[in-house]
Amino acid sequence: MKKAFTPTFRISEINVFQKLSSCKLLLVSAFLLLYFSGFKTLAQTCKVTDFLYLNDPQDYQTQGFVHKLKIGSGGTLTEVPNGLGNTPWFPQGGGLGSPHGLGQDLNGNLYIGANSDTGPIAKITCDGTLVNLNFINDAGFNIVSKDGYLFVNSSSSNRISRYALCDGSAQGYVTLNGSTQLDWGLFISPNGTFYATTGVDPAFASATGKKAIYRFTPTDADFTNHTDYQPLVSSNDLPPGAAAKNLSIPAGGAWLWGITADNAGNMYVIAEDPWFNHQGTTWTGFTWILKYDPNGNLVAWTKDEQTTTPKVGFKGGRGILYYPAADVLYVAAGQNGDCVSMIKPSDLSYIGAAAGNVPNQNPKTLRIASEACPVSASTVVDTTLCNLKVGDKLFLSQLIGKCSAPICGGTWAADAANVGMTFNQCDLSFTVNNLSGCGKFTLTNTGGSCGDFTIQVNISFVDIKAPVIAGSQTVCSTVKPSAFTVSTPAVSSGTITYQWQKSTTSCTTGFSDIAGATSSTYDPPTTLSQTTYYRLISSSAAGCSPATKLCSDISNCVTVTVNAVTPCGTVTVTKN
C-alpha cells in the first residue's frame, strides 16, 4: 500500500548536564528520560503502543510459539502478526521449543528463552525475525530486562543471573536463600525492585517444602559480590500467610508460580493446590491468586477450581502481570481456562477473558513491551548537550525526541565526520571522548510495523563553567559603584560569550539583561537609587554545522547595597 505523504519536521532540544563527572551510565540514561518527559516545548515524535507477549510452550519440546497481542481500551487484547503478516508472532516450530520469559532492549529487540531447562536464550527483532537463537547460553523459567541488562532466574539454582544485552556477556548474579525448590516467578518494577518466588518441586511430584516470596533492590555491587537475599516472607508447605488466614489448602501444600506488583507495592502471586492433593475426592485442584501488602501480609485471595469445563477463568494459571494503564491483572491460564484472564487488583474479582480459550493452549509467561513508531516519515532532531564528561555514554534511542519506548525497526549509522564521540555499534550508543563534539546519526527503516522512516539526529556538546565574580559593596545613592572583578574566569572548550544581568528583587529572581554589557568584567556606569544584584552568564557553543544552541552557566551573585540615609562625600561647614 502506498504511504501517504508526511512532511519533514525539525525538533530543537537543549539539555543541560550539570556536574555529571561521577555519574554512571544508568544515571545519565535516567536523567535523559526524566528531562525529556518534562520538556514542555518538545514536539511529540512517536506514537507508542503497548503489546502483551504470551509464551506458549505447547509440548515443552519443539512446538512452542509466541503470541503478540495489542493492548486496547480497558485492557482488551488483539493478536497482531509478525513482519511477514503471519500469526502467531513467532511461529510454531521456529526454534523456540519451550519459550519462557521475555526481555526487551532499548532498540526494540526481544530476548526469549528457547527452553526453560537447557536454554539457550534467543534474540528476536520486534517484527519476529530470529537474529540469534543462541545469544545467551542460559535457561530459566523467567527472563526480565531492565536498564540494558537481562535477568534470568537460572533453572534449579536459586540464582538470578545478569547478562549485558549489548553482547550477552555474564555480569554476575545474586542468590535466593533458603529453598531448594524452583524459583519460577520473577518480576522487576520500573524503580528496579525485584520480586521473586520459590516453591515448585523440581520433579512436580510433591507440593511440600519451603514457599518463599523475595523482594529486594540490588546494586551493581550485589551482582558482582553474589549477594544472598533472605525471603521477605516464607512458610513450610503452604503459601506464606495461608495457614493464619485458614485458606482451604490441604496439608499436602501448594506450588508458587508467577509474581507481580502494582505501583503501591502490593504483590500478587499465583499458587496452585495441585490435583494430587485431592485423590479420592471429587475435587480436581485449585488455582489461587494471593494478594500481599508491601509488608508481606496476606490481605486478599481468590481461587478457581481446575475443572476441565467450562473452559473459562484463571484455572491452571502460571504467569501474572499488573498493567497500570488499565489497572488490571493479566493471568496466563492453563489448558482449561482463558488464554489470558483479567482480574481486578483491588478485590481480585474476575473481570473476564482478555483472550479466550483456544484448543490445545498452554500459556505461560506474560510480558508487556512498549514500541514506538515515528509520526513523520522524515524527522530531523537538533540536540545540544551541555557539560558532558569524557567517558559518559548515551543511547541514541533516548535522543530522538519524546519517544518513551524503543522504536521498532531501523538501522543506525554514524556520520564519518563525527568528532568528540565514539559510536558503539553493539548497543547503539556513543561514548564522549572530548569536552566538545559535533556529530550526526541517522536511523533508517524500510517496511515493518512502522513503515518507511528516517530520523536524523544532529548532536553537539560543549562544556562551560561559569566564572566567580567579586565586587559586593555598600555605596551611597550619590556614588557610582566600583567595577566588578572576576576572581576565577569562565572555562570552556569553545568560544565564550558573556552577558551581565541585574535585578532589584533578589539574588535569585527578577534578572534581566544589561544592554551592551557583554564582556567578562563590568563597571556600572551610573549611581544607583536602590540595592541591585548582579550576575554574569557565560555561554559557549561547539561550533557545529548546522549551528547549535549555546550551553550556558550562571555565576555567583554580587550585591550593591545602596544607603540613601547616611551622609556621604564632602561636607562643608560655614561658621557665622
CSV table of N, CA and C in Angstrom, one decimal, residues 54-66 95-102 112-117 140-143 364-365:
chain,number,residue,atom,x,y,z
A,54,LEU,N,2.9,-13.3,24.9
A,54,LEU,CA,2.5,-14.5,25.7
A,54,LEU,C,3.2,-15.7,25.1
A,55,ASN,N,4.0,-16.4,26.0
A,55,ASN,CA,4.7,-17.6,25.6
A,55,ASN,C,3.8,-18.8,25.7
A,56,ASP,N,3.8,-19.7,24.7
A,56,ASP,CA,3.1,-21.0,24.8
A,56,ASP,C,4.0,-22.1,24.4
A,57,PRO,N,4.5,-22.9,25.4
A,57,PRO,CA,5.5,-24.0,25.1
A,57,PRO,C,4.9,-25.2,24.5
A,58,GLN,N,3.6,-25.3,24.4
A,58,GLN,CA,2.9,-26.5,23.9
A,58,GLN,C,3.4,-27.8,24.5
A,59,ASP,N,4.2,-28.5,23.8
A,59,ASP,CA,4.6,-29.9,24.3
A,59,ASP,C,5.9,-29.8,25.1
A,60,TYR,N,6.4,-28.6,25.3
A,60,TYR,CA,7.7,-28.4,26.0
A,60,TYR,C,8.9,-29.0,25.3
A,61,GLN,N,8.7,-29.3,24.0
A,61,GLN,CA,9.8,-30.0,23.3
A,61,GLN,C,10.2,-29.1,22.0
A,62,THR,N,9.4,-29.1,21.0
A,62,THR,CA,9.8,-28.5,19.8
A,62,THR,C,8.7,-27.6,19.2
A,63,GLN,N,7.5,-27.6,19.8
A,63,GLN,CA,6.3,-26.9,19.2
A,63,GLN,C,5.9,-25.6,19.8
A,64,GLY,N,6.8,-25.0,20.6
A,64,GLY,CA,6.5,-23.8,21.2
A,64,GLY,C,6.3,-22.6,20.3
A,65,PHE,N,5.6,-21.6,20.7
A,65,PHE,CA,5.4,-20.4,19.9
A,65,PHE,C,5.1,-19.2,20.8
A,66,VAL,N,5.0,-18.0,20.2
A,66,VAL,CA,4.8,-16.8,21.0
A,66,VAL,C,3.7,-15.9,20.3
A,95,GLY,N,12.0,-22.6,16.3
A,95,GLY,CA,13.2,-22.7,17.1
A,95,GLY,C,13.1,-22.5,18.6
A,96,LEU,N,11.9,-22.0,19.0
A,96,LEU,CA,11.7,-21.8,20.4
A,96,LEU,C,10.9,-23.0,20.9
A,97,GLY,N,11.6,-24.1,21.3
A,97,GLY,CA,10.9,-25.3,21.6
A,97,GLY,C,10.0,-25.2,22.8
A,98,SER,N,10.4,-24.5,23.8
A,98,SER,CA,9.6,-24.3,25.1
A,98,SER,C,9.9,-22.9,25.6
A,99,PRO,N,9.3,-21.9,24.9
A,99,PRO,CA,9.6,-20.5,25.2
A,99,PRO,C,9.2,-20.1,26.6
A,100,HIS,N,10.1,-19.4,27.3
A,100,HIS,CA,9.9,-18.9,28.7
A,100,HIS,C,10.5,-17.6,28.8
A,101,GLY,N,9.8,-16.6,29.5
A,101,GLY,CA,10.4,-15.3,29.8
A,101,GLY,C,10.5,-14.4,28.5
A,102,LEU,N,10.7,-13.1,28.8
A,102,LEU,CA,10.9,-12.2,27.7
A,102,LEU,C,11.5,-10.9,28.2
A,112,ILE,N,14.1,-14.2,24.4
A,112,ILE,CA,13.1,-15.2,24.9
A,112,ILE,C,13.9,-16.5,25.1
A,113,GLY,N,13.7,-17.2,26.2
A,113,GLY,CA,14.3,-18.5,26.5
A,113,GLY,C,13.7,-19.5,25.5
A,114,ALA,N,14.6,-20.2,24.8
A,114,ALA,CA,14.2,-21.2,23.9
A,114,ALA,C,13.7,-22.5,24.6
A,115,ASN,N,14.3,-22.7,25.8
A,115,ASN,CA,13.9,-23.9,26.5
A,115,ASN,C,14.2,-23.6,28.0
A,116,SER,N,13.2,-23.8,28.9
A,116,SER,CA,13.4,-23.4,30.3
A,116,SER,C,14.4,-24.2,31.0
A,117,ASP,N,14.7,-25.4,30.6
A,117,ASP,CA,15.6,-26.3,31.3
A,117,ASP,C,17.0,-26.2,30.8
A,140,GLY,N,16.0,-20.5,32.1
A,140,GLY,CA,15.3,-20.1,33.3
A,140,GLY,C,13.8,-20.0,33.0
A,141,PHE,N,13.0,-20.1,34.0
A,141,PHE,CA,11.6,-20.1,33.8
A,141,PHE,C,11.1,-18.7,33.6
A,142,ASN,N,11.9,-17.7,34.0
A,142,ASN,CA,11.5,-16.3,33.7
A,142,ASN,C,12.7,-15.5,33.3
A,143,ILE,N,12.5,-14.6,32.4
A,143,ILE,CA,13.6,-13.7,31.9
A,143,ILE,C,13.0,-12.3,31.9
A,364,LYS,N,2.0,-19.5,29.3
A,364,LYS,CA,2.9,-19.5,30.5
A,364,LYS,C,3.2,-18.0,30.8
A,365,THR,N,4.4,-17.5,30.3
A,365,THR,CA,4.9,-16.2,30.7
A,365,THR,C,4.2,-15.1,30.0
